[in-house]
Tab-separated table of C-alpha atoms in Angstrom:
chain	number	residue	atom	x	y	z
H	933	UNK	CA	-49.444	-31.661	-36.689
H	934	UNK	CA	-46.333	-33.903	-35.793
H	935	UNK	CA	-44.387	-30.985	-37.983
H	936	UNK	CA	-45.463	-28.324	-36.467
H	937	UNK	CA	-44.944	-29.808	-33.032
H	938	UNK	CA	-41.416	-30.413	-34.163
H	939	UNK	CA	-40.268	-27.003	-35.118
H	940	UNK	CA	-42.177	-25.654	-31.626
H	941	UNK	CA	-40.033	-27.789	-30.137
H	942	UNK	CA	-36.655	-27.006	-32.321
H	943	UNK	CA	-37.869	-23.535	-31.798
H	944	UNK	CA	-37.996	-23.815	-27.764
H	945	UNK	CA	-34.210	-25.543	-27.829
H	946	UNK	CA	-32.214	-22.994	-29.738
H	947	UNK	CA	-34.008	-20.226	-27.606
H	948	UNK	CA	-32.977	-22.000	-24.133
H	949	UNK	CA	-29.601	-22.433	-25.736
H	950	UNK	CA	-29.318	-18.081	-26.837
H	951	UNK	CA	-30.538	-17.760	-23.226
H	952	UNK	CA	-28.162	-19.896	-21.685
H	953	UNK	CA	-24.881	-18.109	-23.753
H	954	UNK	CA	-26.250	-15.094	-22.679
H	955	UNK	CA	-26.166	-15.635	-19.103
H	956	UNK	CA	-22.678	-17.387	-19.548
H	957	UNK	CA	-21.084	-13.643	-21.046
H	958	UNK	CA	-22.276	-12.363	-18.022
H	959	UNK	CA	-20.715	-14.585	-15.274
H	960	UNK	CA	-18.368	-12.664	-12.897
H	961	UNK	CA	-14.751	-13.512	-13.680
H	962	UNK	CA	-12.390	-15.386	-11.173
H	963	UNK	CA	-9.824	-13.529	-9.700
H	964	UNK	CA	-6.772	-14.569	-11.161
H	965	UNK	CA	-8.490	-14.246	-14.757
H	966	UNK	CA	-8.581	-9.970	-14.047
H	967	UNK	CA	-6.696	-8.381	-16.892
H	968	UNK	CA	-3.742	-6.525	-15.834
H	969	UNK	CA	-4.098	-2.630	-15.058
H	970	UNK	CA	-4.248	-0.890	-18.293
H	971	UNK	CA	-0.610	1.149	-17.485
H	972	UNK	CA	0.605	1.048	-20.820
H	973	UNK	CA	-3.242	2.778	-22.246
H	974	UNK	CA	-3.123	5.916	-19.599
H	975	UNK	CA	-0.662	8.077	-18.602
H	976	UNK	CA	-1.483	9.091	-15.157
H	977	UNK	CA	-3.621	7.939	-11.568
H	978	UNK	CA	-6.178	9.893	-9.990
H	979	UNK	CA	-5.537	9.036	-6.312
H	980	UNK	CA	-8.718	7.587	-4.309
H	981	UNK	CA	-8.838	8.541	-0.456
H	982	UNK	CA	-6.973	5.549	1.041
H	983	UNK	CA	-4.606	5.163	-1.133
H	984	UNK	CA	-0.751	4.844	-0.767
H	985	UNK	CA	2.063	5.951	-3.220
H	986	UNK	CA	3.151	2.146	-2.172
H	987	UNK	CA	0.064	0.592	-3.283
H	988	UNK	CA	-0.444	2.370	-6.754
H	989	UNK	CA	3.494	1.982	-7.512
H	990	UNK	CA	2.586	-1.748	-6.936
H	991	UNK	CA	-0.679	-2.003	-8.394
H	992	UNK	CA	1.207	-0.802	-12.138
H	993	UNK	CA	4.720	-2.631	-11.353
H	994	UNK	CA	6.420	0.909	-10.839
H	995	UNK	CA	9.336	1.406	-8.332
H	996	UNK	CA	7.582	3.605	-5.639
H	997	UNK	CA	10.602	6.305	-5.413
H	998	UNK	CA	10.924	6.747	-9.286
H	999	UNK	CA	6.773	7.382	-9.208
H	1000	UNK	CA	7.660	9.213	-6.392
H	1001	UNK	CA	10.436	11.455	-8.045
H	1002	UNK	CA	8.442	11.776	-10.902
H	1003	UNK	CA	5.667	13.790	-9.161
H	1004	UNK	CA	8.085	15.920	-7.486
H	1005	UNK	CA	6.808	13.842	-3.930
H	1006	UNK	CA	9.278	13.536	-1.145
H	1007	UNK	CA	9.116	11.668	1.753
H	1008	UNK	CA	6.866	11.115	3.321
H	1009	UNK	CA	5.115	10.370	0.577
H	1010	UNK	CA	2.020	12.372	1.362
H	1011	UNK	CA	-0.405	12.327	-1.552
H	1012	UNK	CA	-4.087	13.334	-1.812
H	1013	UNK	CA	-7.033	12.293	-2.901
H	1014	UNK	CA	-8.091	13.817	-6.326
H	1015	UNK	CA	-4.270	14.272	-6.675
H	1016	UNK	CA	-3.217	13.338	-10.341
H	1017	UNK	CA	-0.128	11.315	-10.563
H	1018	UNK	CA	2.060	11.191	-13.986
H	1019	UNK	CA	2.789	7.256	-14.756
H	1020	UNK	CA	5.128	8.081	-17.343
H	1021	UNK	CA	8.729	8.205	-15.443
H	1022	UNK	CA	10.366	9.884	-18.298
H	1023	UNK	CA	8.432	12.985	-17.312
H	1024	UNK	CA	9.460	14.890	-14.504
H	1025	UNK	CA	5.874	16.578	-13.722
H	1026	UNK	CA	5.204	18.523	-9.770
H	1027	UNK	CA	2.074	17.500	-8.492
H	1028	UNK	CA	2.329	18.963	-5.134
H	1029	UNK	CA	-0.721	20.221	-3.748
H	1030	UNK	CA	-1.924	23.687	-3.412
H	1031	UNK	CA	-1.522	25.098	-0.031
H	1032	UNK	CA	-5.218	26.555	-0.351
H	1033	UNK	CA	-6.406	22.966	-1.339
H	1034	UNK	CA	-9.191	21.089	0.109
H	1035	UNK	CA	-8.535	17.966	-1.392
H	1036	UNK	CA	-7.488	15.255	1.512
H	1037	UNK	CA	-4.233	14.241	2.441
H	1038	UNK	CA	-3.430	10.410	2.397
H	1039	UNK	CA	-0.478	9.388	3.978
H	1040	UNK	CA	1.614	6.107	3.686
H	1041	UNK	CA	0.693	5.296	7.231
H	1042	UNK	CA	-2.943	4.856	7.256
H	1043	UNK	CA	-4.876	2.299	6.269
H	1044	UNK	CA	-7.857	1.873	3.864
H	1045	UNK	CA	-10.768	-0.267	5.220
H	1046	UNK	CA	-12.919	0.201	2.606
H	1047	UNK	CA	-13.183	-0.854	-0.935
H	1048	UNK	CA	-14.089	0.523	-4.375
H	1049	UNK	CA	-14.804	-1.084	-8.035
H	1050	UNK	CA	-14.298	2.026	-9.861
H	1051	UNK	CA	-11.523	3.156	-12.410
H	1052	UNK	CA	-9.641	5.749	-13.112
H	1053	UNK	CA	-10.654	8.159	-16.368
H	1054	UNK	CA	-9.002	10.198	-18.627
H	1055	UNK	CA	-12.136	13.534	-17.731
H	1056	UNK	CA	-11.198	13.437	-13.675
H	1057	UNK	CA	-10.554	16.260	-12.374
H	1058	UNK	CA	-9.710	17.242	-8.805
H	1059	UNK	CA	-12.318	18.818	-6.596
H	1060	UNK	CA	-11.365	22.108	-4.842
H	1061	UNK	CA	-14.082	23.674	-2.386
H	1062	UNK	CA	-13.879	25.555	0.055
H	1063	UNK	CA	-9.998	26.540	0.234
H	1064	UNK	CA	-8.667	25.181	3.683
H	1065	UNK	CA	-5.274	23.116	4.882
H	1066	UNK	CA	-5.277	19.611	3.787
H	1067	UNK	CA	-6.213	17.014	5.705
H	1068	UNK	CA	-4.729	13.833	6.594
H	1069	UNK	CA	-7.014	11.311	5.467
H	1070	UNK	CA	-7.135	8.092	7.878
H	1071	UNK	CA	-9.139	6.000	5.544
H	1072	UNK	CA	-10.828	5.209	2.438
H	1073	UNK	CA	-10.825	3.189	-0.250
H	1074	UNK	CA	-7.830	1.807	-2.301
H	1075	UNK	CA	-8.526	1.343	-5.794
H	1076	UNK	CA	-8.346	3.538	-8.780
H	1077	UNK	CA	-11.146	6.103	-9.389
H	1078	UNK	CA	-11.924	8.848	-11.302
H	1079	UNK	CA	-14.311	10.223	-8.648
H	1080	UNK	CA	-12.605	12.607	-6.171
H	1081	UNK	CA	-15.203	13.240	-3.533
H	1082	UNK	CA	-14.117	13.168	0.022
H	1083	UNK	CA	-15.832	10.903	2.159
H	1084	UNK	CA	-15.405	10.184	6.117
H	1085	UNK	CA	-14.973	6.802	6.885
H	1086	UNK	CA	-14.948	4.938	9.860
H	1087	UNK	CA	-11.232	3.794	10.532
H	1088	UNK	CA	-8.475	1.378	12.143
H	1089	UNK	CA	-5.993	3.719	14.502
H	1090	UNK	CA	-2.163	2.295	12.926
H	1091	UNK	CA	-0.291	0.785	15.374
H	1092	UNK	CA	2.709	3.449	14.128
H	1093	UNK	CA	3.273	7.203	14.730
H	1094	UNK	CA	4.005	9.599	12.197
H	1095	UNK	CA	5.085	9.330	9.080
H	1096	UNK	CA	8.504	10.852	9.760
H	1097	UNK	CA	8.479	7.854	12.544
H	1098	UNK	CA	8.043	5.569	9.911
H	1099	UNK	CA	11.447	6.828	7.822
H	1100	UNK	CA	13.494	5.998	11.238
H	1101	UNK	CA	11.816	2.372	11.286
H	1102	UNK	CA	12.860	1.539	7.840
H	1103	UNK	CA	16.444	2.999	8.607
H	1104	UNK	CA	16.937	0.854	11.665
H	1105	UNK	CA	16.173	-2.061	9.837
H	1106	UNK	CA	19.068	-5.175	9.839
H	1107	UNK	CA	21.556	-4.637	6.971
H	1108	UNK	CA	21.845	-8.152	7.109
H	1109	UNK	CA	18.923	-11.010	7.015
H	1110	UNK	CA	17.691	-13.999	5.378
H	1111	UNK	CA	14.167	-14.479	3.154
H	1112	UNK	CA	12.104	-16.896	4.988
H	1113	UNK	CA	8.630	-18.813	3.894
H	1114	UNK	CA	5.902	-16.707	4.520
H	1115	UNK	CA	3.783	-20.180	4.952
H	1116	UNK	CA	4.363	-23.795	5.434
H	1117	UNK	CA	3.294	-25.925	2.528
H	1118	UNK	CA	4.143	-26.928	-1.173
H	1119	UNK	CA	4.212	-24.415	-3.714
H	1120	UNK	CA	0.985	-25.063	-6.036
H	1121	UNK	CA	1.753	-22.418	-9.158
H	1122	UNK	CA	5.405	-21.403	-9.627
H	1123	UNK	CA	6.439	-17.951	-10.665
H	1124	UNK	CA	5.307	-16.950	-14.403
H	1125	UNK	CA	5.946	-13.514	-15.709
H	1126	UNK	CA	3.376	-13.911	-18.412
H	1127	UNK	CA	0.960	-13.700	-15.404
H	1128	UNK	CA	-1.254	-10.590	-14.372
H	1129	UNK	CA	-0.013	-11.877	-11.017
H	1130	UNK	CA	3.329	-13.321	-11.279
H	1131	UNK	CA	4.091	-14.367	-7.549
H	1132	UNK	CA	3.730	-18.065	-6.288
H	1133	UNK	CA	0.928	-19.590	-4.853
H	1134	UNK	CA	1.146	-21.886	-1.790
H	1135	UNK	CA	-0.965	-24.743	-0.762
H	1136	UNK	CA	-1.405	-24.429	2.875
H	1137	UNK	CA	-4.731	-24.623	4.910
H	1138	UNK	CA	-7.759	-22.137	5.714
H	1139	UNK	CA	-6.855	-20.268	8.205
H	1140	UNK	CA	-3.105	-21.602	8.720
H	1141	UNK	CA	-0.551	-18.691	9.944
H	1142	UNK	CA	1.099	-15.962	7.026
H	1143	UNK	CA	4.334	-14.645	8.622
H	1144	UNK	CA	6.948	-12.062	7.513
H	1145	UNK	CA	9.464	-13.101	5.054
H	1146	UNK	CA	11.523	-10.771	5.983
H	1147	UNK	CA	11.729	-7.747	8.659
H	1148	UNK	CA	10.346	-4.353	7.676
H	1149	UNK	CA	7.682	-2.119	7.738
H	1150	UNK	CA	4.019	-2.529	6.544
H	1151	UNK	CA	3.475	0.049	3.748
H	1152	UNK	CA	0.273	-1.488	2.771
H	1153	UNK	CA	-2.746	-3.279	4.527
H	1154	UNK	CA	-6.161	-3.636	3.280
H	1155	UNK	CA	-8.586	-4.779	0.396
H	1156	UNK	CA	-8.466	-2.049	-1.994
H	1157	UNK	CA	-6.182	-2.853	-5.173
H	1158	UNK	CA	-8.703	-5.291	-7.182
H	1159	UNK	CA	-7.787	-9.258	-7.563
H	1160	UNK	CA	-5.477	-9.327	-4.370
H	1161	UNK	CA	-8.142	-9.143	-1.682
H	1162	UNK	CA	-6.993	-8.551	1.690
H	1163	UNK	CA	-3.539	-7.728	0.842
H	1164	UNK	CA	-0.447	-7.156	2.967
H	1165	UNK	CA	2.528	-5.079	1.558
H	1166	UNK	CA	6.685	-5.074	3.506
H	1167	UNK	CA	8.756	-3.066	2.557
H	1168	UNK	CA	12.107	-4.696	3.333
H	1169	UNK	CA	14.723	-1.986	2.153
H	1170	UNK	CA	14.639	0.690	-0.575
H	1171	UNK	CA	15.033	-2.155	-2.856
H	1172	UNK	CA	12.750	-4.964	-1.986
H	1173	UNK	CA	8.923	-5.064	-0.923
H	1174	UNK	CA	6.787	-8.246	-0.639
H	1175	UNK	CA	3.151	-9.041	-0.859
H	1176	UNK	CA	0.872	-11.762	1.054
H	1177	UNK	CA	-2.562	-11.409	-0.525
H	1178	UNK	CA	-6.089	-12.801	-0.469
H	1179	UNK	CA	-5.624	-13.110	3.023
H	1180	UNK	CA	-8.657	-14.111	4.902
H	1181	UNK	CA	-7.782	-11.773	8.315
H	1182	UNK	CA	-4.772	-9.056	8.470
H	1183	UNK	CA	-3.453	-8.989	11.928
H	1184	UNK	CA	-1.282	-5.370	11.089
H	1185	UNK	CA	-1.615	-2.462	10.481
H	1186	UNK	CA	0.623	0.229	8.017
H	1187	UNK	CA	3.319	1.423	9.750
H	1188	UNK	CA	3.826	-1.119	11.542
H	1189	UNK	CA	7.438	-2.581	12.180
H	1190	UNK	CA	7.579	-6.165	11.680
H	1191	UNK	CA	10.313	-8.885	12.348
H	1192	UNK	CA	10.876	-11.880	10.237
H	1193	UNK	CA	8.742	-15.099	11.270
H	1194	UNK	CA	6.234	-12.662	12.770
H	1195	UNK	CA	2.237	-13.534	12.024
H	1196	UNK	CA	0.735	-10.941	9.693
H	1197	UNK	CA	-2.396	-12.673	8.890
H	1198	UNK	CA	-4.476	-15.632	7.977
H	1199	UNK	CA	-4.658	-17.576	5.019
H	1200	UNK	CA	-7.968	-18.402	3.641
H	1201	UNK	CA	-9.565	-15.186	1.526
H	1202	UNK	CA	-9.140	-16.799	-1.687
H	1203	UNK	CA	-12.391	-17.458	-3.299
H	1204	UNK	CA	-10.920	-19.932	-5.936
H	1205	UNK	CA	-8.986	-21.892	-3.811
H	1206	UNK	CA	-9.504	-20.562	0.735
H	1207	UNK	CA	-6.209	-23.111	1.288
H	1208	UNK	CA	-3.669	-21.521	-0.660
H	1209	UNK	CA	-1.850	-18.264	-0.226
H	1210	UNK	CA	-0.687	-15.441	-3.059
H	1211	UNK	CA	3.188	-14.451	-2.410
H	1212	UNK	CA	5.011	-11.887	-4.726
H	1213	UNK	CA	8.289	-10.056	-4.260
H	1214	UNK	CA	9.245	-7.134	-6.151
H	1215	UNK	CA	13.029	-5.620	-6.381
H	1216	UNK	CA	12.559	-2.102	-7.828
H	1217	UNK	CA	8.866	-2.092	-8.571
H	1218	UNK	CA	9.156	-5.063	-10.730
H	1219	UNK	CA	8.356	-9.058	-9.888
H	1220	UNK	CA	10.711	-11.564	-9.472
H	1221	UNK	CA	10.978	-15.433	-8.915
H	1222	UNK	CA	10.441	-15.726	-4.844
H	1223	UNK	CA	11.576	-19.239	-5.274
H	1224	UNK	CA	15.234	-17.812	-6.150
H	1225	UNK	CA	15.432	-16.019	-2.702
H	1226	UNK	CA	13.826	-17.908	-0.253
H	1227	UNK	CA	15.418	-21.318	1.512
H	1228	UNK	CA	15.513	-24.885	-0.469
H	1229	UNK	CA	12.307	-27.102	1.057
């Protein structure tokens, strides 16, 4: 009796433990643990409505003008959803849209509001309906997808014009100009480009000002490229952008011209840590160490 009441028992333990390792495969991964995008396994983006040529340059570490140039896209850089963008920069391929198209068009100005989990596929294909002019979408999601269905989406009104407005703001930028913090507080993880996100993180407090490090224009504001949250993207010049993410509150919108010092959100939308906030800046599409631009502490 005593025997078989030990192996029920033996029996019952390594059960609870196959349960328990089953449930621990299946627990959602933190942020910062997010592989990076697959660029080097794919050779080209469908675009989602919502989406910026800014935004998917930055979420595969591309400079936006040679992804530009590469899909025969000029400025403005009007793109549209279902569009199919070549990654590979040592093909020149034109991916200008039909004028007979129906797919949407989703300009650098507008911002996305919504958000989307899904990825992009090698079987998308564009949808073309009914054959109409393009038009410009004013929201939508902002990740990768493989789905290129239209949807209307309630929307935030840019505190910009036109796009062509937009190419003036970025010319009358200062020539001249210092980096400043984009936060007060001590720098918690240093710059590491063995990262998926190779930017700094800095300690500051829940709901504690994020300001521009620099003056520019807002080429990117909302919650659609996955593992940055609410992110905020400057562009300072043709050669530098920066990104404040995992913001808990934006406080701009794209197109928007911003000085140096101004307040462009709140920090507090990281789920791992709602004091700190995520700080990259790119020269040409790629990272670099913030640390090496901005003032000495």
């Amino acid at each position: 009796m005593n025997i078989l009441k030990g192996k029920s028992t033996h029996f019952f333990l390594i059960s609870l433990l196959l349960f328990s390792s089953g449930c621990a495969r299946h627990a959602p991964a933190p942020i910062s643990s997010r592989p990076a995008p697959p660029k080097d396994l794919i050779d080209y983006h469908v675009v989602s409505s919502g989406e910026t040529l800014y935004s998917i340059a930055w979420r595969y570490e591309l400079d936006y003008q040679q992804l530009a140039k590469a899909n025969g896209i000029a400025a403005p850089y009007t793109i549209y959803s279902g569009q199919r963008l070549n990654l590979d920069l040592t093909k020149s391929v034109n991916t200008n849209t039909p004028k007979n198209s129906s797919r949407q068009a989703v300009v650098a100005t507008k911002p996305g509001v919504a958000e989307s989990k899904s990825k992009p596929t090698s079987s998308a294909k564009p949808s073309a309906s009914k054959p109409s002019a393009p038009k410009p979408s004013t929201a939508g999601t902002s990740s990768s997808t493989g789905n290129t269905s239209s949807k209307t989406i309630k929307t935030i009104k840019p505190a910009g014009s036109s796009p062509e407005s937009n190419a003036k703001k970025v010319a009358s930028l200062p020539k001249s100009w210092s980096w400043q913090w984009p936060a007060k507080g001590r720098v918690s993880r240093h710059y590491d480009s063995s990262k998926v996100f190779k930017g700094i993180y800095i300690s500051s407090g829940k709901g504690s000002k994020v300001e521009a490090a620099g003056p520019g224009v807002v080429v990117y504001a909302g919650s659609g490229l996955r593992g940055y949250g609410q992110l905020v993207i400057v562009k300072h010049s043709d050669t530098f952008l920066s990104a404040y993410a995992n913001n808990h509150q934006i406080l701009v919108a794209e197109g928007e011209m911003v000085t140096a010092g101004q307040k462009i959100a709140e920090v507090g939308g990281d789920m791992e840590d709602s004091k700190r906030l995520y700080f990259e800046i790119r020269k040409n599409g790629k990272p670099i160490d913030p640390v090496r631009l901005l003032p000495r502490q």
